[in-house]
Short mmCIF file of C-alpha atoms in Angstrom, two decimals:
data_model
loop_
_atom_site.label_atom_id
_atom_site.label_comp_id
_atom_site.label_asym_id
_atom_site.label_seq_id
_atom_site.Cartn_x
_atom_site.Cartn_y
_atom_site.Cartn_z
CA UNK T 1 0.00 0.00 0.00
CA UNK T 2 1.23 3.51 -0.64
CA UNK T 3 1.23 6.42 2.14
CA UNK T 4 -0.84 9.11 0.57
CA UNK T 5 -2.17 12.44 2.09
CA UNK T 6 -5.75 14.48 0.37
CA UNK T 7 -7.57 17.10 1.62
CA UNK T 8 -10.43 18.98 0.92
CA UNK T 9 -9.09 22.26 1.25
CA UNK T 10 -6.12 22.34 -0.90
CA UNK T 11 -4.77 20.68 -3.66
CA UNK T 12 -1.31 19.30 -4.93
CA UNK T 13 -0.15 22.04 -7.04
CA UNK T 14 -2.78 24.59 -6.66
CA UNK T 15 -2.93 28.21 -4.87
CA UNK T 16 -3.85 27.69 -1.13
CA UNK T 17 -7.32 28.96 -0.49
CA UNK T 18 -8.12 32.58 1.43
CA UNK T 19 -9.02 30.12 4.60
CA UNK T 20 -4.96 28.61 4.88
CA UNK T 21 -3.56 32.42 4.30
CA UNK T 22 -2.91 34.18 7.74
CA UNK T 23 -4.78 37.73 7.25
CA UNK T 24 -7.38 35.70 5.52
CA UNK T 25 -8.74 32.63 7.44
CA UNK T 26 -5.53 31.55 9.50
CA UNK T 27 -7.53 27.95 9.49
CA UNK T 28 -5.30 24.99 9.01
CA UNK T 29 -6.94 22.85 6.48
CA UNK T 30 -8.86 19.15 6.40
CA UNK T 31 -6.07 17.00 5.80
CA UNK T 32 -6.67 12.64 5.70
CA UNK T 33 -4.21 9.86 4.97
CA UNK T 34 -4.00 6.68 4.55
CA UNK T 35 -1.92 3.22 3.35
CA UNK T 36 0.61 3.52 6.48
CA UNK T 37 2.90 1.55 6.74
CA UNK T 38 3.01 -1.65 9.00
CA UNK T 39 4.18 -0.51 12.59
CA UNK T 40 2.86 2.62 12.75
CA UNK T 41 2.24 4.13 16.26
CA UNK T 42 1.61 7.66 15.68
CA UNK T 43 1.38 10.55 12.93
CA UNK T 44 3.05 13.49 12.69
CA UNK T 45 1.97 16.71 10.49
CA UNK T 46 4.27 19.89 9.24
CA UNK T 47 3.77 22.82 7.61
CA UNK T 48 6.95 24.24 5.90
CA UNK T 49 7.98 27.49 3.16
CA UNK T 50 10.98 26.52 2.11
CA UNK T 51 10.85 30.19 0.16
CA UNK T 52 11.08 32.18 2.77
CA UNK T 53 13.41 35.32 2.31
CA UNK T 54 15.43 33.48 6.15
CA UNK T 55 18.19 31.57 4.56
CA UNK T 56 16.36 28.44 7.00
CA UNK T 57 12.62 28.69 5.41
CA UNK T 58 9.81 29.18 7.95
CA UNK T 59 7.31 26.85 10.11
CA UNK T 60 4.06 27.42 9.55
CA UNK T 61 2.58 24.49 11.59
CA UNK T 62 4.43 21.25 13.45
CA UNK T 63 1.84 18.58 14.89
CA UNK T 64 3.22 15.26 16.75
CA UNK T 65 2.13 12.37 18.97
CA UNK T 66 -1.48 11.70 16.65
CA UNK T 67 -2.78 8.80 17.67
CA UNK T 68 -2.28 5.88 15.32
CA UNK T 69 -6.17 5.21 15.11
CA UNK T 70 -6.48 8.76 14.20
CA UNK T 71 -6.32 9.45 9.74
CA UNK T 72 -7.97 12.71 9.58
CA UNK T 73 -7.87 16.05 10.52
CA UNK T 74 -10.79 18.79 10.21
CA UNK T 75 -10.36 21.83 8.85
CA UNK T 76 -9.70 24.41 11.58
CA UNK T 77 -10.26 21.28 14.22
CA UNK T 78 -8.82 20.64 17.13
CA UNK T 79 -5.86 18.11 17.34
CA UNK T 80 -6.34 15.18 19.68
CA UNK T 81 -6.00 15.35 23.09
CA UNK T 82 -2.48 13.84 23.40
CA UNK T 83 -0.92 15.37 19.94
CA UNK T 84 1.54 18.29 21.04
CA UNK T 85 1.52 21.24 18.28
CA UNK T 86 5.12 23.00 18.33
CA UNK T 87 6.31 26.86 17.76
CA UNK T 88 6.07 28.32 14.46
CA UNK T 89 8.18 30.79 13.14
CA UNK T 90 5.33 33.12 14.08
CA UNK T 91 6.63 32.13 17.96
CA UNK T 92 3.59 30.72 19.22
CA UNK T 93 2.25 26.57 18.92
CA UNK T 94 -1.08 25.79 16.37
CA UNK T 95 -1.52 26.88 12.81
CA UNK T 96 0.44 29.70 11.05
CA UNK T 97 -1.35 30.79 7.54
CA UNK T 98 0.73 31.93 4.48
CA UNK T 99 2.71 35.03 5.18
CA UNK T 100 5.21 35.93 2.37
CA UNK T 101 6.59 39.31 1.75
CA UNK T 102 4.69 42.03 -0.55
CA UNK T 103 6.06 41.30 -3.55
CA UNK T 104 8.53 38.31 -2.87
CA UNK T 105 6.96 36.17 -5.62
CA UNK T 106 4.97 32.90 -4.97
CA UNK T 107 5.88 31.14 -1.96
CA UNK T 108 5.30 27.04 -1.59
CA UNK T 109 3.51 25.47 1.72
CA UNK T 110 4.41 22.13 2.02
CA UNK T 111 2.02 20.06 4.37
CA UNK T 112 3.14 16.54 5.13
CA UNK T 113 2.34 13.59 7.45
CA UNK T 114 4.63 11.27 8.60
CA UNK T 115 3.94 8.16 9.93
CA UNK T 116 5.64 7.88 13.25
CA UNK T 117 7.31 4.35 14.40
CA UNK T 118 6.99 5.38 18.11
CA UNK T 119 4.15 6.34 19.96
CA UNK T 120 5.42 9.92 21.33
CA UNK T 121 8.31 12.34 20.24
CA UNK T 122 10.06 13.92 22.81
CA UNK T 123 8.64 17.27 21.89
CA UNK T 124 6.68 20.03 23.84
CA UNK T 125 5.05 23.51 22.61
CA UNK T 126 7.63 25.32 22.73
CA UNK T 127 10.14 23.29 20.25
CA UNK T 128 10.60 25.23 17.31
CA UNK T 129 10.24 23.49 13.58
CA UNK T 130 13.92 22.16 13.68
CA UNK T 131 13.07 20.47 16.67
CA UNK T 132 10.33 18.62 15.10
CA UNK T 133 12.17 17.88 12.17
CA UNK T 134 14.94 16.70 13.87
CA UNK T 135 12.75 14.08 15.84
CA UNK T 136 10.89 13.04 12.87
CA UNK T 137 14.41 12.32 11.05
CA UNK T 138 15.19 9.45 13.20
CA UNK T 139 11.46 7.84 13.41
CA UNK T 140 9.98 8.26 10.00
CA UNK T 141 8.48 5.06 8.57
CA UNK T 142 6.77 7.01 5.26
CA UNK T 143 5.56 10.65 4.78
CA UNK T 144 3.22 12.14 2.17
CA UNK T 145 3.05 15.48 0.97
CA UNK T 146 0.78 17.91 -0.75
CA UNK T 147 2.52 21.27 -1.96
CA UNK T 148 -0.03 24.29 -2.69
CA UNK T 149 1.53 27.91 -3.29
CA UNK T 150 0.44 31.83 -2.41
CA UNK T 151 1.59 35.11 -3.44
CA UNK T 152 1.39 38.15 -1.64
CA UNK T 153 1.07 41.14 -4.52
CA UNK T 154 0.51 43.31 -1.87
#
């Protein structure tokens, strides 16, 4: 089976929606997966620009410790009760909406889930994105993306 990640929100390749852009909506989107890979204990979800005019791109959303019976998330929803939500780049935990400079050009937002091989990372709400990343590095199993890009014209 293959790891794959849909929403109904936004789509692989398209412009993110008003809702997903911070002075818009600031609403993380639906996002479900499925086809994880045998011993899976938990899901992790990012939210990364890797255009970002910081020479280290910028966090928009980190998400770990889903449960593993847990494949979907709502739009705007809460996470569950034991998944931990880390910094942004904004320097706060939860959702971070599209942000780029006036004028910087199209930015992309890369939202993935990972699927997890142990049941908790060793992260809190105040690790920043790095943190996150670093974790995930070491305890991947499969991850699944969906890219969708914004512009600022100003």
């Amino acid at each position: 089976m293959t790891f794959t990640l849909s929403s109904n929100d936004i789509t692989d390749g398209g412009v993110l929606p008003d809702a997903q852009v911070q002075a818009k909506g600031n609403t993380s989107p639906h996002l479900k997966w499925s086809g994880a890979p045998k011993g899976t204990k938990s899901y992790a979800i990012t939210c990364y620009d890797p255009d970002a005019p910081t020479g280290s791109g910028f966090w928009h959303w980190t998400v770990a410790n889903i449960p593993a019976d847990v494949t979907e998330l709502a739009a705007g929803g809460p996470v569950p009760a034991t998944a931990v939500e880390g910094r942004t780049d904004f320097g706060e935990p939860g959702y971070g909406g599209a942000a780029p400079p006036p004028g910087h050009g199209p930015h992309r937002y890369i939202f993935t889930v990972f699927a997890v091989d142990t049941d908790r990372l060793e992260v809190t709400p105040e690790d920043s994105g790095a943190k996150y990343g670093f974790n995930l590095h070491f305890h991947t199993l499969a991850k699944a993306s969906i890219t969708a890009t914004y512009e600022n014209r100003g």
